[in-house]
mmCIF file of C-alpha atoms and ligand atoms in Angstrom:
data_model
loop_
_atom_site.group_PDB
_atom_site.id
_atom_site.type_symbol
_atom_site.label_atom_id
_atom_site.label_comp_id
_atom_site.label_asym_id
_atom_site.label_seq_id
_atom_site.Cartn_x
_atom_site.Cartn_y
_atom_site.Cartn_z
ATOM 1 C CA MET A 27 0.000 0.000 0.000
ATOM 2 C CA LYS A 28 2.984 2.312 -0.444
ATOM 3 C CA THR A 29 1.964 5.637 -1.890
ATOM 4 C CA LYS A 30 3.900 7.306 -4.668
ATOM 5 C CA ILE A 31 3.404 10.798 -3.396
ATOM 6 C CA ASP A 32 5.905 12.877 -1.556
ATOM 7 C CA PHE A 33 3.692 14.537 1.005
ATOM 8 C CA ASP A 34 5.083 17.691 2.543
ATOM 9 C CA ILE A 35 2.578 19.767 4.456
ATOM 10 C CA ASN A 36 4.931 22.751 4.568
ATOM 11 C CA LYS A 37 4.905 23.017 0.792
ATOM 12 C CA LEU A 38 1.114 22.810 0.608
ATOM 13 C CA VAL A 39 0.001 25.269 3.271
ATOM 14 C CA ARG A 40 -0.233 28.956 2.387
ATOM 15 C CA PRO A 41 2.997 30.621 3.545
ATOM 16 C CA ASN A 42 1.163 33.259 5.621
ATOM 17 C CA ILE A 43 -0.721 30.516 7.452
ATOM 18 C CA LEU A 44 2.438 28.536 8.049
ATOM 19 C CA LYS A 45 3.903 31.635 9.703
ATOM 20 C CA LEU A 46 0.699 32.632 11.490
ATOM 21 C CA LYS A 47 0.878 33.046 15.232
ATOM 22 C CA PRO A 48 -2.548 31.828 16.338
ATOM 23 C CA TYR A 49 -4.749 33.393 19.014
ATOM 24 C CA GLN A 50 -3.875 31.645 22.253
ATOM 25 C CA SER A 51 -6.558 30.698 24.736
ATOM 26 C CA ALA A 52 -5.062 29.971 28.158
ATOM 27 C CA ARG A 53 -7.568 27.104 28.416
ATOM 28 C CA GLU A 54 -5.822 25.017 25.770
ATOM 29 C CA GLN A 55 -3.190 24.066 28.340
ATOM 30 C CA MET A 56 -5.660 23.682 31.202
ATOM 31 C CA SER A 57 -6.181 20.200 32.618
ATOM 32 C CA ASP A 58 -7.488 20.838 36.157
ATOM 33 C CA GLN A 59 -11.278 21.049 35.968
ATOM 34 C CA ASP A 60 -11.397 22.833 39.339
ATOM 35 C CA ALA A 61 -8.965 25.627 38.519
ATOM 36 C CA ILE A 62 -9.811 29.191 39.480
ATOM 37 C CA LEU A 63 -10.485 30.872 36.166
ATOM 38 C CA LEU A 64 -9.272 34.457 36.106
ATOM 39 C CA ASP A 65 -7.919 34.497 32.564
ATOM 40 C CA ALA A 66 -10.770 35.271 30.184
ATOM 41 C CA ASN A 67 -12.767 38.179 31.654
ATOM 42 C CA GLU A 68 -15.878 36.069 32.049
ATOM 43 C CA ASN A 69 -18.638 36.864 34.494
ATOM 44 C CA PRO A 70 -17.987 34.531 37.475
ATOM 45 C CA PHE A 71 -21.664 34.126 38.421
ATOM 46 C CA PRO A 72 -22.901 30.957 36.780
ATOM 47 C CA ILE A 73 -26.163 30.815 34.871
ATOM 48 C CA GLY A 74 -25.025 27.675 33.089
ATOM 49 C CA TYR A 75 -23.119 29.279 30.260
ATOM 50 C CA ASN A 76 -20.901 31.884 31.869
ATOM 51 C CA ARG A 77 -17.667 30.144 30.816
ATOM 52 C CA TYR A 78 -16.134 29.925 27.363
ATOM 53 C CA PRO A 79 -16.301 26.383 25.983
ATOM 54 C CA ASP A 80 -13.242 24.138 25.657
ATOM 55 C CA PRO A 81 -11.511 25.448 22.508
ATOM 56 C CA LEU A 82 -10.300 21.943 21.649
ATOM 57 C CA GLN A 83 -13.540 20.134 22.607
ATOM 58 C CA ARG A 84 -11.565 17.427 24.392
ATOM 59 C CA ASN A 85 -14.440 15.579 26.094
ATOM 60 C CA LEU A 86 -16.445 15.451 22.901
ATOM 61 C CA LYS A 87 -13.459 14.312 20.826
ATOM 62 C CA THR A 88 -12.686 11.578 23.363
ATOM 63 C CA LYS A 89 -16.227 10.249 23.018
ATOM 64 C CA ILE A 90 -16.212 10.486 19.219
ATOM 65 C CA GLY A 91 -12.782 8.832 19.165
ATOM 66 C CA GLU A 92 -14.092 5.892 21.203
ATOM 67 C CA ILE A 93 -17.061 5.383 18.910
ATOM 68 C CA LYS A 94 -15.089 5.764 15.670
ATOM 69 C CA ASN A 95 -11.906 4.141 16.978
ATOM 70 C CA ILE A 96 -9.839 7.179 16.031
ATOM 71 C CA ALA A 97 -7.225 8.937 18.186
ATOM 72 C CA THR A 98 -8.387 12.331 19.468
ATOM 73 C CA GLU A 99 -5.387 14.089 17.943
ATOM 74 C CA ASN A 100 -6.610 12.987 14.501
ATOM 75 C CA ILE A 101 -10.010 14.656 14.995
ATOM 76 C CA PHE A 102 -11.063 18.189 14.098
ATOM 77 C CA LEU A 103 -14.571 19.512 14.809
ATOM 78 C CA GLY A 104 -16.264 22.337 12.949
ATOM 79 C CA ASN A 105 -19.413 24.416 13.109
ATOM 80 C CA GLY A 106 -20.910 22.063 10.534
ATOM 81 C CA SER A 107 -18.837 20.363 7.835
ATOM 82 C CA ASP A 108 -19.281 23.623 5.990
ATOM 83 C CA GLU A 109 -16.867 25.383 8.348
ATOM 84 C CA ILE A 110 -14.291 22.641 7.799
ATOM 85 C CA ILE A 111 -14.600 22.906 4.014
ATOM 86 C CA ASP A 112 -14.030 26.655 4.283
ATOM 87 C CA LEU A 113 -11.046 26.265 6.630
ATOM 88 C CA LEU A 114 -9.384 23.664 4.395
ATOM 89 C CA ILE A 115 -9.604 25.946 1.376
ATOM 90 C CA ARG A 116 -8.426 28.897 3.449
ATOM 91 C CA ALA A 117 -5.439 26.917 4.750
ATOM 92 C CA PHE A 118 -4.197 25.617 1.414
ATOM 93 C CA CYS A 119 -5.350 27.899 -1.403
ATOM 94 C CA ILE A 120 -3.661 31.244 -1.985
ATOM 95 C CA PRO A 121 -6.484 33.613 -3.048
ATOM 96 C CA GLY A 122 -6.412 34.497 -6.726
ATOM 97 C CA LYS A 123 -3.809 31.830 -7.452
ATOM 98 C CA ASP A 124 -4.575 28.276 -6.266
ATOM 99 C CA SER A 125 -7.423 25.954 -7.203
ATOM 100 C CA ILE A 126 -9.564 23.113 -5.966
ATOM 101 C CA LEU A 127 -10.911 20.271 -8.123
ATOM 102 C CA ILE A 128 -14.484 19.017 -7.832
ATOM 103 C CA ASN A 129 -16.269 16.099 -9.481
ATOM 104 C CA ALA A 130 -19.586 17.383 -10.822
ATOM 105 C CA PRO A 131 -22.416 17.103 -10.073
ATOM 106 C CA THR A 132 -21.670 17.347 -6.366
ATOM 107 C CA TYR A 133 -22.327 19.238 -3.130
ATOM 108 C CA GLY A 134 -22.548 22.984 -3.778
ATOM 109 C CA MET A 135 -20.552 24.227 -0.789
ATOM 110 C CA TYR A 136 -17.158 23.234 -2.205
ATOM 111 C CA GLU A 137 -17.570 25.724 -5.024
ATOM 112 C CA VAL A 138 -19.190 28.402 -2.824
ATOM 113 C CA CYS A 139 -16.362 28.206 -0.275
ATOM 114 C CA ALA A 140 -13.792 28.316 -3.080
ATOM 115 C CA ASN A 141 -15.486 31.424 -4.481
ATOM 116 C CA MET A 142 -15.527 33.066 -1.054
ATOM 117 C CA ASN A 143 -11.809 32.445 -0.745
ATOM 118 C CA ASP A 144 -11.097 33.475 -4.341
ATOM 119 C CA ALA A 145 -9.780 30.001 -5.156
ATOM 120 C CA LYS A 146 -10.323 28.731 -8.693
ATOM 121 C CA VAL A 147 -12.557 25.734 -9.302
ATOM 122 C CA ILE A 148 -11.547 23.004 -11.746
ATOM 123 C CA LYS A 149 -14.639 20.985 -12.603
ATOM 124 C CA VAL A 150 -14.458 17.442 -13.969
ATOM 125 C CA ASN A 151 -17.715 15.674 -14.713
ATOM 126 C CA LEU A 152 -18.440 12.287 -13.202
ATOM 127 C CA ASP A 153 -18.946 9.569 -15.864
ATOM 128 C CA ASN A 154 -22.322 8.051 -16.960
ATOM 129 C CA GLU A 155 -22.463 5.923 -13.833
ATOM 130 C CA PHE A 156 -21.503 8.925 -11.680
ATOM 131 C CA GLN A 157 -18.046 7.486 -10.973
ATOM 132 C CA ILE A 158 -14.836 9.541 -10.998
ATOM 133 C CA ASP A 159 -13.193 10.058 -14.383
ATOM 134 C CA LEU A 160 -9.764 9.145 -13.036
ATOM 135 C CA PRO A 161 -7.498 9.920 -16.033
ATOM 136 C CA THR A 162 -9.003 13.395 -16.459
ATOM 137 C CA VAL A 163 -8.920 14.119 -12.724
ATOM 138 C CA LEU A 164 -5.277 13.040 -12.476
ATOM 139 C CA LYS A 165 -4.365 15.203 -15.440
ATOM 140 C CA LYS A 166 -6.241 18.324 -14.336
ATOM 141 C CA SER A 167 -5.423 18.004 -10.647
ATOM 142 C CA GLN A 168 -1.812 18.941 -11.256
ATOM 143 C CA GLN A 169 -3.028 22.526 -11.007
ATOM 144 C CA ALA A 170 -5.026 21.879 -7.803
ATOM 145 C CA LYS A 171 -4.234 22.006 -4.095
ATOM 146 C CA ILE A 172 -7.336 20.080 -2.968
ATOM 147 C CA ILE A 173 -9.545 17.460 -4.637
ATOM 148 C CA PHE A 174 -13.048 17.111 -3.193
ATOM 149 C CA ILE A 175 -14.727 13.711 -3.457
ATOM 150 C CA CYS A 176 -18.189 13.123 -2.038
ATOM 151 C CA SER A 177 -19.073 9.483 -1.320
ATOM 152 C CA PRO A 178 -21.955 8.661 -1.249
ATOM 153 C CA ASN A 179 -22.220 11.622 -3.582
ATOM 154 C CA ASN A 180 -24.816 14.359 -3.251
ATOM 155 C CA PRO A 181 -27.007 14.689 -5.387
ATOM 156 C CA THR A 182 -26.422 11.384 -7.203
ATOM 157 C CA GLY A 183 -26.604 9.117 -4.147
ATOM 158 C CA ASN A 184 -23.931 6.588 -5.133
ATOM 159 C CA LEU A 185 -20.725 5.505 -3.420
ATOM 160 C CA ILE A 186 -17.519 6.235 -5.317
ATOM 161 C CA GLN A 187 -15.539 3.048 -6.008
ATOM 162 C CA GLN A 188 -12.816 2.427 -3.438
ATOM 163 C CA ASP A 189 -10.052 1.692 -5.939
ATOM 164 C CA LEU A 190 -10.617 5.046 -7.657
ATOM 165 C CA ILE A 191 -10.280 6.880 -4.337
ATOM 166 C CA VAL A 192 -7.155 4.889 -3.437
ATOM 167 C CA ASP A 193 -5.621 5.640 -6.824
ATOM 168 C CA LEU A 194 -6.157 9.337 -6.271
ATOM 169 C CA LEU A 195 -4.738 9.198 -2.752
ATOM 170 C CA LYS A 196 -1.625 7.466 -4.038
ATOM 171 C CA ASN A 197 -1.047 9.746 -6.993
ATOM 172 C CA PHE A 198 -2.163 13.222 -5.981
ATOM 173 C CA ASN A 199 0.391 15.411 -4.238
ATOM 174 C CA GLY A 200 -2.196 17.657 -2.578
ATOM 175 C CA ILE A 201 -5.031 17.124 -0.121
ATOM 176 C CA VAL A 202 -7.877 14.699 -0.908
ATOM 177 C CA VAL A 203 -11.030 15.634 0.992
ATOM 178 C CA LEU A 204 -13.447 12.711 1.124
ATOM 179 C CA ASP A 205 -16.883 13.907 2.234
ATOM 180 C CA GLU A 206 -18.720 11.002 3.880
ATOM 181 C CA ALA A 207 -21.794 12.922 5.092
ATOM 182 C CA TYR A 208 -24.012 9.985 4.043
ATOM 183 C CA ILE A 209 -21.707 7.039 4.826
ATOM 184 C CA ASP A 210 -23.942 5.750 7.651
ATOM 185 C CA PHE A 211 -26.663 4.971 5.099
ATOM 186 C CA ALA A 212 -24.267 2.993 2.891
ATOM 187 C CA ASN A 213 -23.242 -0.604 3.241
ATOM 188 C CA ASP A 214 -19.615 0.447 3.425
ATOM 189 C CA ALA A 215 -17.129 1.282 6.172
ATOM 190 C CA GLY A 216 -15.718 4.321 4.378
ATOM 191 C CA PHE A 217 -12.164 5.604 4.766
ATOM 192 C CA SER A 218 -12.024 6.952 8.320
ATOM 193 C CA SER A 219 -9.962 3.954 9.475
ATOM 194 C CA LYS A 220 -7.402 4.594 6.719
ATOM 195 C CA ILE A 221 -6.114 8.027 7.700
ATOM 196 C CA ASP A 222 -2.870 6.488 8.960
ATOM 197 C CA ASN A 223 -2.146 5.045 5.504
ATOM 198 C CA TYR A 224 -2.649 8.293 3.619
ATOM 199 C CA PRO A 225 -1.120 11.514 4.960
ATOM 200 C CA ASN A 226 -3.050 13.553 2.379
ATOM 201 C CA LEU A 227 -6.512 12.173 3.300
ATOM 202 C CA VAL A 228 -9.145 14.241 5.110
ATOM 203 C CA VAL A 229 -12.423 12.424 5.829
ATOM 204 C CA LEU A 230 -15.477 14.573 6.585
ATOM 205 C CA GLN A 231 -18.505 13.297 8.482
ATOM 206 C CA THR A 232 -21.359 15.160 10.112
ATOM 207 C CA PHE A 233 -23.999 15.116 12.846
ATOM 208 C CA SER A 234 -26.493 16.547 10.345
ATOM 209 C CA LYS A 235 -27.782 13.462 8.545
ATOM 210 C CA ALA A 236 -27.876 9.950 10.083
ATOM 211 C CA ARG A 237 -27.364 11.440 13.557
ATOM 212 C CA ALA A 238 -30.389 13.695 13.086
ATOM 213 C CA MET A 239 -28.707 16.778 14.583
ATOM 214 C CA ALA A 240 -28.504 19.260 11.707
ATOM 215 C CA GLY A 241 -29.704 21.928 14.152
ATOM 216 C CA ILE A 242 -26.586 21.888 16.328
ATOM 217 C CA ARG A 243 -24.161 22.416 13.394
ATOM 218 C CA LEU A 244 -21.429 19.911 14.097
ATOM 219 C CA GLY A 245 -19.075 18.504 11.499
ATOM 220 C CA MET A 246 -16.253 16.019 12.116
ATOM 221 C CA ALA A 247 -13.029 15.588 10.216
ATOM 222 C CA PHE A 248 -10.420 12.841 10.530
ATOM 223 C CA MET A 249 -6.879 13.312 9.230
ATOM 224 C CA ASN A 250 -3.191 13.234 10.101
ATOM 225 C CA THR A 251 -2.157 15.427 13.027
ATOM 226 C CA GLU A 252 -0.172 17.861 10.880
ATOM 227 C CA ILE A 253 -3.320 18.954 9.084
ATOM 228 C CA VAL A 254 -5.297 19.010 12.360
ATOM 229 C CA ASN A 255 -2.702 21.387 13.777
ATOM 230 C CA ILE A 256 -3.031 23.720 10.797
ATOM 231 C CA LEU A 257 -6.820 23.825 11.133
ATOM 232 C CA ASN A 258 -6.551 24.424 14.889
ATOM 233 C CA LYS A 259 -4.347 27.407 14.167
ATOM 234 C CA ILE A 260 -6.838 29.142 11.901
ATOM 235 C CA LYS A 261 -10.243 28.271 13.380
ATOM 236 C CA TYR A 262 -12.028 30.757 15.603
ATOM 237 C CA PRO A 263 -10.920 29.895 19.147
ATOM 238 C CA TYR A 264 -14.354 28.841 20.439
ATOM 239 C CA ASN A 265 -15.908 27.555 17.223
ATOM 240 C CA ILE A 266 -18.148 24.915 18.849
ATOM 241 C CA SER A 267 -20.469 26.449 21.434
ATOM 242 C CA LEU A 268 -20.956 24.988 24.889
ATOM 243 C CA LEU A 269 -24.587 24.202 24.056
ATOM 244 C CA ASN A 270 -23.557 22.257 20.983
ATOM 245 C CA GLN A 271 -20.785 20.346 22.725
ATOM 246 C CA LYS A 272 -23.210 19.333 25.465
ATOM 247 C CA ALA A 273 -25.965 18.332 23.045
ATOM 248 C CA ALA A 274 -23.580 16.221 20.982
ATOM 249 C CA LEU A 275 -22.129 14.474 24.051
ATOM 250 C CA LYS A 276 -25.595 13.687 25.325
ATOM 251 C CA ALA A 277 -26.672 12.291 21.952
ATOM 252 C CA LEU A 278 -23.582 10.087 21.800
ATOM 253 C CA GLU A 279 -24.265 8.672 25.256
ATOM 254 C CA ASP A 280 -27.685 7.251 24.436
ATOM 255 C CA ASP A 281 -26.636 6.126 21.001
ATOM 256 C CA SER A 282 -29.819 5.110 19.172
ATOM 257 C CA VAL A 283 -28.680 6.132 15.727
ATOM 258 C CA ASN A 284 -29.079 2.689 14.170
ATOM 259 C CA SER A 285 -32.839 2.347 14.570
ATOM 260 C CA GLY A 286 -33.346 5.649 12.745
ATOM 261 C CA ILE A 287 -31.065 4.567 9.911
ATOM 262 C CA LYS A 288 -32.888 1.241 9.599
ATOM 263 C CA ALA A 289 -36.258 2.998 9.351
ATOM 264 C CA ILE A 290 -34.947 5.363 6.678
ATOM 265 C CA LEU A 291 -33.467 2.500 4.638
ATOM 266 C CA GLU A 292 -36.804 0.631 4.787
ATOM 267 C CA GLN A 293 -38.611 3.757 3.672
ATOM 268 C CA ARG A 294 -36.097 4.235 0.870
ATOM 269 C CA GLU A 295 -36.900 0.757 -0.457
ATOM 270 C CA TRP A 296 -40.623 1.441 -0.178
ATOM 271 C CA LEU A 297 -40.258 4.720 -2.081
ATOM 272 C CA ILE A 298 -38.260 3.024 -4.830
ATOM 273 C CA SER A 299 -40.890 0.321 -5.256
ATOM 274 C CA GLU A 300 -43.705 2.904 -5.440
ATOM 275 C CA LEU A 301 -41.841 5.273 -7.764
ATOM 276 C CA LYS A 302 -41.160 2.369 -10.134
ATOM 277 C CA LYS A 303 -44.901 1.992 -10.662
ATOM 278 C CA LEU A 304 -45.301 5.560 -11.957
ATOM 279 C CA LYS A 305 -45.336 6.294 -15.685
ATOM 280 C CA ILE A 306 -43.921 9.795 -15.139
ATOM 281 C CA VAL A 307 -40.753 8.290 -13.645
ATOM 282 C CA ASP A 308 -38.067 7.533 -16.211
ATOM 283 C CA LYS A 309 -35.220 6.481 -13.959
ATOM 284 C CA ILE A 310 -34.404 6.030 -10.287
ATOM 285 C CA TRP A 311 -30.683 6.153 -9.670
ATOM 286 C CA PRO A 312 -29.336 3.559 -7.193
ATOM 287 C CA SER A 313 -28.852 5.169 -3.769
ATOM 288 C CA ASP A 314 -26.450 4.542 -0.907
ATOM 289 C CA ALA A 315 -27.826 7.597 0.903
ATOM 290 C CA ASN A 316 -31.042 8.944 2.478
ATOM 291 C CA PHE A 317 -32.277 10.476 -0.765
ATOM 292 C CA LEU A 318 -33.098 9.441 -4.298
ATOM 293 C CA LEU A 319 -32.185 11.082 -7.578
ATOM 294 C CA VAL A 320 -35.207 10.537 -9.815
ATOM 295 C CA GLN A 321 -35.591 11.411 -13.470
ATOM 296 C CA PHE A 322 -39.131 12.469 -14.389
ATOM 297 C CA LYS A 323 -40.981 13.226 -17.580
ATOM 298 C CA ASN A 324 -42.112 16.866 -17.253
ATOM 299 C CA HIS A 325 -39.962 17.334 -14.185
ATOM 300 C CA LYS A 326 -40.675 21.103 -14.011
ATOM 301 C CA GLN A 327 -44.414 20.479 -13.820
ATOM 302 C CA VAL A 328 -43.908 17.747 -11.235
ATOM 303 C CA PHE A 329 -41.800 20.117 -9.154
ATOM 304 C CA GLU A 330 -44.402 22.919 -9.352
ATOM 305 C CA PHE A 331 -47.268 20.561 -8.594
ATOM 306 C CA LEU A 332 -45.530 19.206 -5.503
ATOM 307 C CA LEU A 333 -44.683 22.731 -4.375
ATOM 308 C CA ARG A 334 -48.340 23.785 -4.539
ATOM 309 C CA GLU A 335 -49.163 20.761 -2.429
ATOM 310 C CA ASP A 336 -46.534 21.920 0.076
ATOM 311 C CA ILE A 337 -44.090 19.163 -0.753
ATOM 312 C CA ILE A 338 -40.630 20.543 -1.357
ATOM 313 C CA VAL A 339 -38.025 18.573 -3.274
ATOM 314 C CA ARG A 340 -34.792 19.716 -4.903
ATOM 315 C CA ASP A 341 -34.569 20.422 -8.628
ATOM 316 C CA ARG A 342 -31.159 19.187 -9.809
ATOM 317 C CA SER A 343 -32.027 19.115 -13.508
ATOM 318 C CA ASN A 344 -29.433 21.748 -14.431
ATOM 319 C CA GLU A 345 -26.546 19.665 -13.113
ATOM 320 C CA PRO A 346 -24.352 17.675 -15.540
ATOM 321 C CA ASN A 347 -25.937 14.319 -16.512
ATOM 322 C CA CYS A 348 -29.005 15.097 -14.398
ATOM 323 C CA GLU A 349 -31.521 16.150 -17.070
ATOM 324 C CA GLY A 350 -35.062 15.950 -15.693
ATOM 325 C CA CYS A 351 -33.848 14.948 -12.239
ATOM 326 C CA LEU A 352 -35.318 15.857 -8.873
ATOM 327 C CA ARG A 353 -33.588 14.941 -5.624
ATOM 328 C CA ILE A 354 -36.011 13.584 -3.057
ATOM 329 C CA THR A 355 -35.086 13.113 0.589
ATOM 330 C CA VAL A 356 -36.504 9.980 2.235
ATOM 331 C CA GLY A 357 -38.905 11.291 4.863
ATOM 332 C CA LYS A 358 -40.963 9.561 7.508
ATOM 333 C CA SER A 359 -43.583 7.115 6.296
ATOM 334 C CA LEU A 360 -46.449 9.619 6.201
ATOM 335 C CA ASP A 361 -44.303 12.138 4.256
ATOM 336 C CA ASN A 362 -43.428 9.485 1.717
ATOM 337 C CA LEU A 363 -47.021 8.312 1.458
ATOM 338 C CA MET A 364 -48.147 11.886 0.772
ATOM 339 C CA LEU A 365 -45.447 12.301 -1.844
ATOM 340 C CA ILE A 366 -46.467 9.150 -3.715
ATOM 341 C CA SER A 367 -50.129 10.018 -3.484
ATOM 342 C CA CYS A 368 -49.425 13.492 -4.941
ATOM 343 C CA LEU A 369 -47.380 12.025 -7.760
ATOM 344 C CA LYS A 370 -50.233 9.636 -8.583
ATOM 345 C CA GLN A 371 -52.598 12.593 -8.590
ATOM 346 C CA PHE A 372 -50.244 14.431 -10.920
ATOM 347 C CA GLU A 373 -50.339 11.533 -13.357
ATOM 348 C CA ARG A 374 -54.121 11.846 -13.473
ATOM 349 C CA VAL A 375 -54.312 15.648 -13.870
ATOM 350 C CA LYS A 376 -51.065 16.189 -15.696
ATOM 351 C CA ASN A 377 -52.179 18.926 -17.999
ATOM 352 C CA TYR A 378 -54.283 20.741 -15.480
ATOM 353 C CA ASN A 379 -53.746 24.505 -15.576
ATOM 354 C CA TYR A 380 -53.844 26.119 -12.157
ATOM 355 C CA GLU A 381 -53.448 29.654 -13.533
ATOM 356 C CA LYS A 382 -56.741 29.418 -15.384
ATOM 357 C CA ASP A 383 -58.672 27.888 -12.519
ATOM 358 C CA THR A 384 -60.595 30.807 -11.020
ATOM 359 C CA VAL A 385 -62.279 28.618 -8.421
ATOM 360 C CA PHE A 386 -58.918 27.408 -7.195
ATOM 361 C CA ARG A 387 -57.515 30.940 -7.082
ATOM 362 C CA SER A 388 -60.346 32.602 -5.194
HETATM 363 C C1 LIG B 427 -25.552 17.684 4.157
HETATM 364 C C2 LIG B 427 -24.145 17.594 3.709
HETATM 365 C C3 LIG B 427 -23.106 17.985 4.548
HETATM 366 C C4 LIG B 427 -23.384 18.457 5.929
HETATM 367 O O1 LIG B 427 -22.911 19.692 6.174
HETATM 368 P P1 LIG B 427 -23.038 20.253 7.687
HETATM 369 O O2 LIG B 427 -22.440 21.602 7.545
HETATM 370 O O3 LIG B 427 -22.231 19.335 8.552
HETATM 371 O O4 LIG B 427 -24.479 20.260 8.033
HETATM 372 C C5 LIG B 427 -21.805 17.855 4.110
HETATM 373 N N1 LIG B 427 -21.536 17.369 2.896
HETATM 374 C C6 LIG B 427 -22.516 16.976 2.062
HETATM 375 C C7 LIG B 427 -22.172 16.403 0.754
HETATM 376 C C8 LIG B 427 -23.846 17.098 2.440
HETATM 377 O O5 LIG B 427 -24.813 16.734 1.583
#
């Protein structure tokens, strides 16, 4: 499993960030829980939240490390994965000069964060099966500092083949960010146990999907300690609030995540079987995630019809190789039942014109 790359973090990081003297919180060195805290100008009278949170989130990382079997020094936590995506681009891409590479269609935040940081975006389309076009990526990535891979990919739903990811890791001299936001829905262990083999690998996971905690904004990243140290230098000192750290710890203690995943996977199969019966459905892409990419006849009308019935799905039809496609999240059974019943209704009244229906409009 020897990699061909010559990984040198000091050559990859932006020079100003390499030199950066980070903001120092005195609490980073603190180990005694009962210390008298006169260092941070807090109000000493407790109402529950009078103290700044642990800047390194040590208790939470210990718990996550136990569950994932990953050493705490290989873990970085962000205010959502979105913060981590932004920090990675900020750490490695010199504005106006460096680029990232994305495999389209994919999650929109990679490009948005690149734009915010004035990093260029090299876009390579996924192939007809939504797998990585390895020769093109290897060729074009010579200009890039970071390659983003999303597996299972959003919005297509499929896992990216392991050997393609390994080939990239072994041949790309920059950072490979593997976004596994949906890995808990897939029948696959993912790459988080492989960070020791690949110094250039960053695996992203999140509390937002299978863990049902999108509201607390907590993203996890696993990677070699050199990259963790860079991210720790440039993050805001108290990026994960005390409320969020507590909520996440509590959720991890009564860990009931698997029953929710099982229910969603059952509902996904039910939705697939019902969608297959509809004449307006042209194709249902295989899914390793909690959503389906579905190609419809008259997808615009389907989208509008659902919207009027207060069912909101995502139109992805403008993405490469996604003509006519809507992305539908697997909901709870009643949501899914309502969706299917609306789609059946649509099939019956397909050419119905709401605009001309004065009764409906009054
Ligand atoms: C939903 C999603 C995330 C989650 O982002 P958070 O900021 O952690 O909520 C990350 N990546 C992809 C591809 C997603 O679809």
